[in-house]
CSV table of C-alpha atoms in Angstrom, one decimal:
chain,number,residue,atom,x,y,z
G,211,MET,CA,-0.1,0.0,0.0
G,212,LEU,CA,2.8,2.4,0.9
G,213,ARG,CA,4.7,1.5,-2.2
G,214,LEU,CA,1.7,2.3,-4.3
G,215,LEU,CA,1.4,5.8,-2.7
G,216,GLN,CA,5.1,6.4,-3.1
G,217,ARG,CA,4.9,5.6,-6.8
G,218,ARG,CA,2.0,7.9,-7.3
G,219,ILE,CA,3.7,10.8,-5.5
G,220,CYS,CA,6.9,10.3,-7.3
G,221,SER,CA,5.3,10.3,-10.6
G,222,GLN,CA,3.3,13.6,-9.8
G,223,ALA,CA,6.5,15.4,-9.0
G,224,ALA,CA,8.3,14.0,-11.9
G,225,GLU,CA,5.5,15.1,-14.2
G,226,LYS,CA,5.6,18.7,-12.8
G,227,VAL,CA,9.5,18.8,-13.3
G,228,ARG,CA,9.2,17.4,-16.8
G,229,LEU,CA,6.8,20.2,-17.7
G,230,SER,CA,8.7,23.0,-16.3
G,231,SER,CA,12.1,21.9,-17.5
G,232,SER,CA,11.0,22.0,-21.1
G,233,LEU,CA,13.5,24.6,-22.4
G,234,SER,CA,11.1,26.0,-24.9
G,235,GLY,CA,8.6,26.9,-22.3
G,236,ASN,CA,8.0,30.3,-20.9
G,237,GLY,CA,10.2,29.7,-18.0
G,238,ASP,CA,7.4,29.4,-15.3
G,239,PHE,CA,9.0,27.3,-12.7
G,240,PRO,CA,6.5,26.5,-9.9
G,241,ILE,CA,9.3,26.1,-7.3
G,242,LEU,CA,10.3,29.7,-7.8
G,243,LYS,CA,6.9,31.1,-6.9
G,244,GLY,CA,7.5,34.3,-4.7
G,245,HIS,CA,11.1,34.7,-5.4
G,246,LYS,CA,11.2,37.5,-8.0
G,247,ALA,CA,15.0,37.8,-8.2
G,248,ALA,CA,15.2,34.0,-9.0
G,249,GLN,CA,12.5,34.1,-11.5
G,250,ASP,CA,14.2,37.0,-13.4
G,251,LEU,CA,17.4,35.1,-13.3
G,252,SER,CA,15.9,31.9,-14.7
G,253,LYS,CA,14.3,33.9,-17.6
G,254,ASP,CA,17.6,35.4,-18.4
G,255,THR,CA,19.3,32.0,-18.3
G,256,LEU,CA,16.6,30.5,-20.7
G,257,LYS,CA,16.9,33.4,-23.1
G,258,SER,CA,20.8,33.1,-23.2
G,259,HIS,CA,20.5,29.2,-23.7
G,260,GLU,CA,18.0,29.7,-26.6
G,261,THR,CA,20.5,31.7,-28.7
G,262,ILE,CA,23.1,29.0,-28.5
G,263,LYS,CA,20.9,26.3,-30.0
G,264,ASP,CA,20.5,25.7,-33.7
G,265,LYS,CA,17.1,24.9,-35.4
G,266,GLU,CA,17.6,21.1,-35.4
G,267,GLY,CA,18.6,21.4,-31.7
G,268,GLN,CA,22.4,21.0,-32.5
G,269,HIS,CA,24.8,23.1,-30.6
G,270,LYS,CA,26.8,25.5,-32.7
G,271,VAL,CA,30.2,26.5,-31.8
G,272,ALA,CA,30.1,30.0,-30.2
G,273,LYS,CA,33.4,31.5,-29.1
G,274,LYS,CA,32.8,34.3,-26.6
G,275,GLU,CA,35.6,36.6,-25.4
G,276,PHE,CA,36.0,37.1,-21.6
G,277,LYS,CA,38.3,39.9,-20.4
G,278,ILE,CA,39.5,39.1,-16.8
G,279,TYR,CA,41.4,41.2,-14.4
G,280,ARG,CA,44.8,39.7,-13.6
G,281,TRP,CA,47.5,40.8,-11.2
G,282,ASN,CA,50.0,38.4,-9.5
G,283,PRO,CA,51.9,39.5,-6.3
G,284,ASP,CA,54.6,37.0,-7.1
G,285,LYS,CA,55.3,39.1,-10.3
G,286,PRO,CA,55.4,42.5,-8.6
G,287,ASN,CA,56.7,44.6,-11.5
G,288,THR,CA,53.8,43.7,-13.9
G,289,LYS,CA,50.8,46.1,-13.5
G,290,PRO,CA,47.3,44.8,-13.4
G,291,PHE,CA,45.8,44.1,-17.0
G,292,LEU,CA,42.7,42.5,-18.6
G,293,GLN,CA,43.5,39.2,-20.1
G,294,SER,CA,41.3,37.9,-23.0
G,295,PHE,CA,40.1,34.3,-23.0
G,296,PHE,CA,38.0,32.8,-25.7
G,297,VAL,CA,35.7,30.2,-24.5
G,298,ASP,CA,33.1,28.0,-26.5
G,299,VAL,CA,30.0,28.8,-24.5
G,300,SER,CA,28.0,26.0,-26.2
G,301,THR,CA,30.1,23.4,-24.3
G,302,CYS,CA,30.1,25.3,-21.0
G,303,GLY,CA,27.6,25.6,-18.2
G,304,PRO,CA,25.3,28.5,-18.2
G,305,MET,CA,26.7,30.7,-15.5
G,306,VAL,CA,29.9,32.9,-15.5
G,307,LEU,CA,31.4,30.6,-12.6
G,308,ASP,CA,31.3,27.7,-15.2
G,309,VAL,CA,33.3,29.8,-17.7
G,310,LEU,CA,35.8,30.6,-14.9
G,311,GLN,CA,36.0,26.8,-13.9
G,312,LYS,CA,36.5,26.0,-17.6
G,313,ILE,CA,39.3,28.5,-18.1
G,314,LYS,CA,41.1,27.4,-14.9
G,315,ALA,CA,40.8,23.7,-15.9
G,316,GLU,CA,41.8,24.0,-19.6
G,317,GLU,CA,43.7,27.3,-20.2
G,318,ASP,CA,45.2,29.0,-17.3
G,319,PRO,CA,45.5,27.2,-13.9
G,320,SER,CA,46.9,30.4,-12.3
G,321,LEU,CA,43.6,32.2,-12.4
G,322,SER,CA,42.5,32.8,-8.8
G,323,TYR,CA,39.0,33.3,-7.7
G,324,ARG,CA,36.9,32.4,-4.6
G,325,ARG,CA,34.1,29.9,-5.0
G,326,SER,CA,32.3,27.2,-3.0
G,327,CYS,CA,28.6,26.3,-3.1
G,328,ARG,CA,27.9,27.1,-7.0
G,329,GLU,CA,24.3,27.9,-6.1
G,330,GLY,CA,24.2,31.3,-4.7
G,331,ILE,CA,24.1,30.7,-1.0
G,332,CYS,CA,27.7,31.0,0.3
G,333,GLY,CA,28.5,34.4,-1.3
G,334,SER,CA,32.1,33.5,-2.0
G,335,CYS,CA,32.2,34.1,-5.8
G,336,SER,CA,31.2,37.7,-5.8
G,337,MET,CA,32.8,39.8,-8.4
G,338,ASN,CA,32.0,42.6,-10.9
G,339,ILE,CA,30.8,41.1,-14.1
G,340,ASP,CA,30.0,43.6,-17.0
G,341,GLY,CA,29.9,46.4,-14.6
G,342,THR,CA,27.5,45.0,-12.1
G,343,ASN,CA,28.4,43.3,-8.7
G,344,THR,CA,27.0,39.9,-8.6
G,345,VAL,CA,27.9,36.3,-7.5
G,346,ALA,CA,29.3,34.5,-10.5
G,347,CYS,CA,27.3,31.3,-9.9
G,348,LEU,CA,23.9,33.0,-10.4
G,349,LYS,CA,25.0,35.3,-13.3
G,350,PRO,CA,24.1,33.7,-16.7
G,351,ILE,CA,26.5,34.2,-19.5
G,352,ASN,CA,25.4,36.9,-21.9
G,353,SER,CA,25.7,34.8,-25.0
G,354,ASP,CA,25.9,37.7,-27.6
G,355,THR,CA,29.4,36.7,-29.0
G,356,SER,CA,30.1,40.1,-30.6
G,357,LYS,CA,30.8,41.8,-27.2
G,358,PRO,CA,33.3,40.7,-24.7
G,359,THR,CA,32.3,40.1,-21.1
G,360,ILE,CA,34.5,42.0,-18.6
G,361,ILE,CA,35.1,40.4,-15.2
G,362,THR,CA,36.9,42.3,-12.5
G,363,PRO,CA,37.1,42.2,-8.8
G,364,LEU,CA,34.6,44.0,-6.5
G,365,PRO,CA,35.3,47.8,-6.9
G,366,HIS,CA,37.4,49.9,-4.6
G,367,MET,CA,38.8,46.8,-2.7
G,368,TYR,CA,42.3,45.8,-2.1
G,369,VAL,CA,43.2,43.0,-4.4
G,370,ILE,CA,45.2,40.0,-3.1
G,371,LYS,CA,45.5,38.2,-6.4
G,372,ASP,CA,43.4,38.3,-9.6
G,373,LEU,CA,39.8,38.2,-8.6
G,374,VAL,CA,40.5,37.6,-4.8
G,375,ILE,CA,39.9,40.7,-2.6
G,376,ASP,CA,40.6,41.6,1.0
G,377,LEU,CA,37.3,41.4,2.9
G,378,THR,CA,38.7,41.6,6.6
G,379,ASN,CA,37.3,45.1,6.9
G,380,PHE,CA,33.9,44.0,5.7
G,381,TYR,CA,33.8,41.1,8.1
G,382,GLN,CA,34.9,43.2,11.1
G,383,GLN,CA,32.2,45.7,10.3
G,384,TYR,CA,29.6,42.8,10.3
G,385,LYS,CA,31.1,41.7,13.7
G,386,SER,CA,30.8,45.3,15.0
G,387,VAL,CA,27.0,45.2,14.6
G,388,GLU,CA,26.9,42.2,17.2
G,389,PRO,CA,24.8,39.8,15.0
G,390,TRP,CA,23.7,37.4,17.7
G,391,LEU,CA,20.7,37.1,20.0
G,392,LYS,CA,21.1,39.2,23.2
G,393,THR,CA,18.8,38.6,26.0
G,394,ARG,CA,18.6,39.4,29.8
G,395,LYS,CA,16.6,36.5,31.0
G,396,PRO,CA,16.7,32.8,30.1
G,397,PRO,CA,13.8,31.5,27.8
G,398,LYS,CA,10.3,31.2,29.4
G,399,ASP,CA,10.0,27.4,29.1
G,400,GLY,CA,13.6,27.0,30.0
G,401,ARG,CA,14.4,25.7,26.3
G,402,GLU,CA,13.8,28.0,23.4
G,403,HIS,CA,13.0,31.7,23.0
G,404,LEU,CA,9.6,31.3,21.1
G,405,GLN,CA,8.4,33.6,18.4
G,406,SER,CA,5.0,33.9,16.7
G,407,PRO,CA,4.7,33.4,12.9
G,408,ASN,CA,3.8,37.1,12.5
G,409,ASP,CA,7.0,38.1,14.3
G,410,ARG,CA,9.1,35.7,12.2
G,411,LYS,CA,7.5,37.2,9.0
G,412,LYS,CA,9.1,40.6,10.0
G,413,LEU,CA,12.5,38.9,9.4
G,414,ASP,CA,11.7,37.9,5.8
G,415,GLY,CA,13.9,40.0,3.4
G,416,LEU,CA,16.4,40.4,6.2
G,417,TYR,CA,17.8,37.1,7.1
G,418,GLU,CA,18.5,35.9,3.5
G,419,CYS,CA,21.7,37.9,3.3
G,420,ILE,CA,24.6,35.7,2.2
G,421,LEU,CA,27.3,38.4,3.0
G,422,CYS,CA,28.6,38.5,-0.5
G,423,ALA,CA,29.7,42.1,0.0
G,424,CYS,CA,28.1,43.0,-3.5
G,425,CYS,CA,26.0,45.9,-1.9
G,426,THR,CA,28.7,47.3,0.3
G,427,THR,CA,31.2,47.5,-2.6
G,428,SER,CA,28.8,49.2,-4.9
G,429,CYS,CA,28.0,52.0,-2.4
G,430,PRO,CA,29.8,55.3,-3.2
G,431,SER,CA,29.5,56.3,0.4
G,432,TYR,CA,31.4,53.1,1.4
G,433,TRP,CA,34.1,53.8,-1.2
G,434,TRP,CA,34.9,57.2,0.2
G,435,ASN,CA,34.7,56.1,4.0
G,436,PRO,CA,35.3,52.4,4.2
G,437,GLU,CA,36.9,52.6,7.8
G,438,GLU,CA,33.9,54.6,9.2
G,439,PHE,CA,30.7,53.6,7.4
G,440,PRO,CA,29.7,50.0,8.1
G,441,GLY,CA,28.1,49.6,4.7
G,442,PRO,CA,24.7,48.4,3.5
G,443,ALA,CA,25.2,44.8,4.4
G,444,ALA,CA,26.2,45.4,8.0
G,445,LEU,CA,23.3,47.9,8.4
G,446,LEU,CA,20.8,45.4,7.0
G,447,GLN,CA,21.9,42.8,9.6
G,448,ALA,CA,21.7,45.4,12.3
G,449,TYR,CA,18.1,46.0,11.2
G,450,ARG,CA,17.5,42.3,11.2
G,451,TRP,CA,18.5,42.1,14.8
G,452,ILE,CA,16.6,45.3,15.8
G,453,SER,CA,13.3,43.8,14.2
G,454,ASP,CA,13.7,40.3,15.9
G,455,SER,CA,11.2,40.0,18.6
G,456,ARG,CA,13.2,37.4,20.7
G,457,ASP,CA,16.1,40.1,21.1
G,458,GLU,CA,15.8,42.1,24.4
G,459,PHE,CA,18.3,44.9,23.3
G,460,ARG,CA,16.6,46.2,20.4
G,461,GLU,CA,16.6,49.9,21.6
G,462,GLU,CA,20.2,49.8,22.6
G,463,ARG,CA,21.1,48.4,19.2
G,464,LEU,CA,19.1,51.1,17.4
G,465,GLN,CA,20.7,53.7,19.7
G,466,ALA,CA,24.3,52.5,18.9
G,467,ILE,CA,23.7,52.5,15.1
G,468,THR,CA,22.1,56.0,15.0
G,469,GLU,CA,24.0,57.8,17.7
G,470,ASP,CA,26.6,59.6,15.5
G,471,GLU,CA,27.0,60.8,12.0
G,472,ARG,CA,29.3,57.9,10.9
G,473,LYS,CA,27.1,54.9,11.0
G,474,VAL,CA,23.5,55.0,9.6
G,475,TYR,CA,23.6,58.6,8.7
G,476,ARG,CA,26.4,58.3,6.2
G,477,CYS,CA,23.9,56.6,4.0
G,478,ARG,CA,22.8,59.2,1.3
G,479,ALA,CA,20.0,57.0,-0.2
G,480,ILE,CA,22.0,56.3,-3.5
G,481,LYS,CA,20.2,52.9,-3.6
G,482,ASN,CA,23.1,51.1,-5.6
G,483,CYS,CA,22.9,48.4,-2.9
G,484,THR,CA,19.3,47.5,-3.7
G,485,ALA,CA,19.9,47.5,-7.5
G,486,THR,CA,22.9,45.2,-7.2
G,487,CYS,CA,21.9,42.6,-4.6
G,488,PRO,CA,22.1,39.2,-6.2
G,489,LYS,CA,19.4,37.8,-3.7
G,490,GLY,CA,17.0,40.7,-4.5
G,491,LEU,CA,17.1,42.1,-0.9
G,492,ASN,CA,16.6,45.8,-0.1
G,493,PRO,CA,19.2,47.3,2.2
G,494,ALA,CA,18.2,50.9,1.4
G,495,SER,CA,14.7,50.4,2.6
G,496,ALA,CA,16.0,48.8,5.8
G,497,ILE,CA,18.3,51.7,6.5
G,498,LEU,CA,15.3,54.1,5.7
G,499,LYS,CA,13.4,52.2,8.3
G,500,MET,CA,16.0,52.6,11.0
G,501,LYS,CA,16.3,56.2,10.3
G,502,ALA,CA,12.6,56.5,10.6
G,503,LYS,CA,12.5,54.5,13.8
G,504,HIS,CA,15.1,56.8,15.2
G,505,SER,CA,13.5,60.2,14.2
G,506,LEU,CA,9.8,59.3,15.0
G,507,PRO,CA,8.9,58.4,18.6
G,508,ASP,CA,6.8,55.3,19.3
G,509,PRO,CA,3.3,56.0,18.5
G,510,VAL,CA,2.1,54.7,21.9
G,511,LYS,CA,4.2,57.0,24.1
G,512,ARG,CA,2.3,59.6,25.9
G,513,ILE,CA,3.6,63.2,25.8
G,514,GLU,CA,4.2,64.3,29.4
G,515,ARG,CA,3.4,67.9,30.0
G,516,ALA,CA,6.1,70.0,31.7
M,168,MET,CA,69.8,59.3,9.6
M,169,GLY,CA,68.1,60.4,6.3
M,170,ALA,CA,68.4,63.9,5.7
M,171,THR,CA,65.3,64.2,3.5
M,172,LYS,CA,61.9,63.9,5.0
M,173,LEU,CA,60.3,60.4,4.9
M,174,SER,CA,57.3,59.9,2.9
M,175,GLY,CA,54.0,58.6,4.4
M,176,MET,CA,54.6,55.1,3.0
M,177,GLN,CA,58.2,55.1,4.3
M,178,LYS,CA,56.8,55.9,7.8
M,179,GLN,CA,54.2,53.1,7.6
M,180,VAL,CA,57.0,50.6,6.7
M,181,LEU,CA,59.1,51.6,9.4
M,182,SER,CA,56.3,51.6,12.1
M,183,LEU,CA,55.5,48.0,10.9
M,184,TYR,CA,59.2,47.0,11.4
M,185,ARG,CA,59.1,48.6,14.8
M,186,GLY,CA,55.9,46.6,15.7
M,187,PHE,CA,57.6,43.4,14.7
M,188,LEU,CA,60.6,44.1,16.9
M,189,ARG,CA,58.4,45.1,19.9
M,190,ALA,CA,56.4,41.8,19.4
M,191,ALA,CA,59.6,39.9,19.4
M,192,ARG,CA,60.6,41.5,22.7
M,193,SER,CA,57.6,40.1,24.3
M,194,LYS,CA,58.5,36.4,23.4
M,195,PRO,CA,59.7,34.2,26.3
M,196,THR,CA,63.1,33.0,25.2
M,197,THR,CA,66.1,35.0,23.9
M,198,GLU,CA,66.6,32.4,21.2
M,199,ASP,CA,62.9,32.9,19.9
M,200,ARG,CA,63.6,36.7,20.1
M,201,LYS,CA,66.7,36.5,17.9
M,202,ARG,CA,65.0,34.2,15.4
M,203,ILE,CA,62.1,36.6,14.9
M,204,GLU,CA,64.5,39.6,14.7
M,205,THR,CA,66.7,37.9,12.0
M,206,VAL,CA,63.7,36.7,9.8
M,207,VAL,CA,62.0,40.0,10.0
M,208,SER,CA,65.1,42.1,9.4
M,209,THR,CA,66.3,40.0,6.4
M,210,GLU,CA,62.8,40.1,4.8
M,211,PHE,CA,62.6,43.9,5.2
M,212,ARG,CA,66.1,44.5,3.9
M,213,LYS,CA,65.7,42.2,0.9
M,214,ASN,CA,62.4,43.9,-0.1
M,215,SER,CA,63.9,47.5,0.4
M,216,LYS,CA,66.6,46.5,-2.2
M,217,GLU,CA,64.5,44.6,-4.6
M,218,VAL,CA,61.1,46.5,-4.8
M,219,ASP,CA,61.0,49.6,-6.8
M,220,ARG,CA,60.2,52.7,-4.7
M,221,LYS,CA,57.3,53.7,-7.0
M,222,ASN,CA,55.5,50.4,-7.1
M,223,PHE,CA,52.8,51.5,-4.6
M,224,GLN,CA,50.4,48.6,-5.3
M,225,TYR,CA,53.1,46.0,-4.4
M,226,ILE,CA,54.3,47.9,-1.3
M,227,GLU,CA,50.8,48.4,0.1
M,228,TYR,CA,50.2,44.7,-0.6
M,229,LEU,CA,53.2,43.8,1.4
M,230,LEU,CA,52.2,46.2,4.1
M,231,ARG,CA,48.9,44.6,4.5
M,232,LEU,CA,50.3,41.1,4.5
M,233,GLY,CA,52.9,42.3,7.2
M,234,HIS,CA,50.1,43.7,9.4
M,235,LYS,CA,48.1,40.5,9.3
M,236,GLN,CA,51.3,38.6,10.1
M,237,LEU,CA,52.1,40.9,12.9
M,238,ASP,CA,48.5,40.5,14.4
M,239,GLN,CA,49.1,36.7,14.4
M,240,LEU,CA,52.6,37.2,16.0
M,241,LYS,CA,51.3,39.4,18.9
M,242,SER,CA,49.0,36.7,20.4
M,243,PRO,CA,50.8,35.1,23.3
M,244,ASP,CA,50.3,31.5,21.9
M,245,MET,CA,52.7,32.2,19.0
M,246,VAL,CA,56.3,31.4,19.8
M,247,SER,CA,58.5,32.1,16.9
M,248,ILE,CA,58.4,32.4,13.1
M,249,SER,CA,60.8,30.9,10.6
M,250,SER,CA,61.2,31.1,6.9
M,251,VAL,CA,62.4,28.4,4.4
M,252,LYS,CA,63.9,29.3,1.0
M,253,ILE,CA,62.7,27.1,-2.0
M,254,ASN,CA,64.4,27.4,-5.2
């Protein structure tokens, strides 16, 4: 009986996958429902994939030029330069990270870059691709073979080698926000700090941050003051802990982040961060909400007469 | 002493060198101290001869690397450093 049920469930799921994975479809993947950033990404990938296929479904050879920033500290007298690589994108995976892997495997093993999960959750492979900061594992290749794709490290960051940058300042700023639960009393039932589903919903759009540093390195305010300004990623996480109902130091956190001109108020609402976030998060709105929380008093407070 | 004024970058390099020597002084045995001092001084002297004065990118890279190594060395668990030459 159980086996019959299993077989039916398996075939229903398989049917859905088969329908949605037809590449000539409109890219309506039911599993991506509610995730606009992922839906846009999948549409782009399908579009790129269409251009590589021939009418009979055969792959035609399509050599695309990739210009990648190179600098080697072991050869200190050479200045940084953009090296051109020609890759057949029809024999390569759809994402820019696949191209980098192919180049490193076949052409130049000395090409250095960070990578880990290949699915956009670790935030290691963040770099500047064609002028936009994204994670390489989620950025589909622009299969227009007439124009080269330019890959450079995240802007205004110190380069260690090729596409690898120094992110210690970024991580220290994240640490300065104190991104852990702070409570005065132990939990009520002695085991867990409970939270209602409505309170948990307030964290949506805040907890998904993968700390890829794309937003922070796209902010001009951060470029001009990297030691002082914590950056959109750290401020987004600060807001995540301010809006967590389980945390008992919410007011102190807000006060610490808004007390001087160097933290939240360095933000000039340039909104580069929101435009470039590979996960579709909105740090600009979180910062705006923190500014609003600081300037407007709580609506329930009574105004005492002198 | 140098008659001309030291540039900002030269001051940074010298303060890093001083930081290393001070860290060496805080180590327990004289042997460890001597080893750190010799390794650090040979490294700095070699780089001062080989690296072009105007190669700011490489000098800043070496300064950042040196600061990270100094932070590691300052911790009381670190006893000494050594370097090996590979041809």
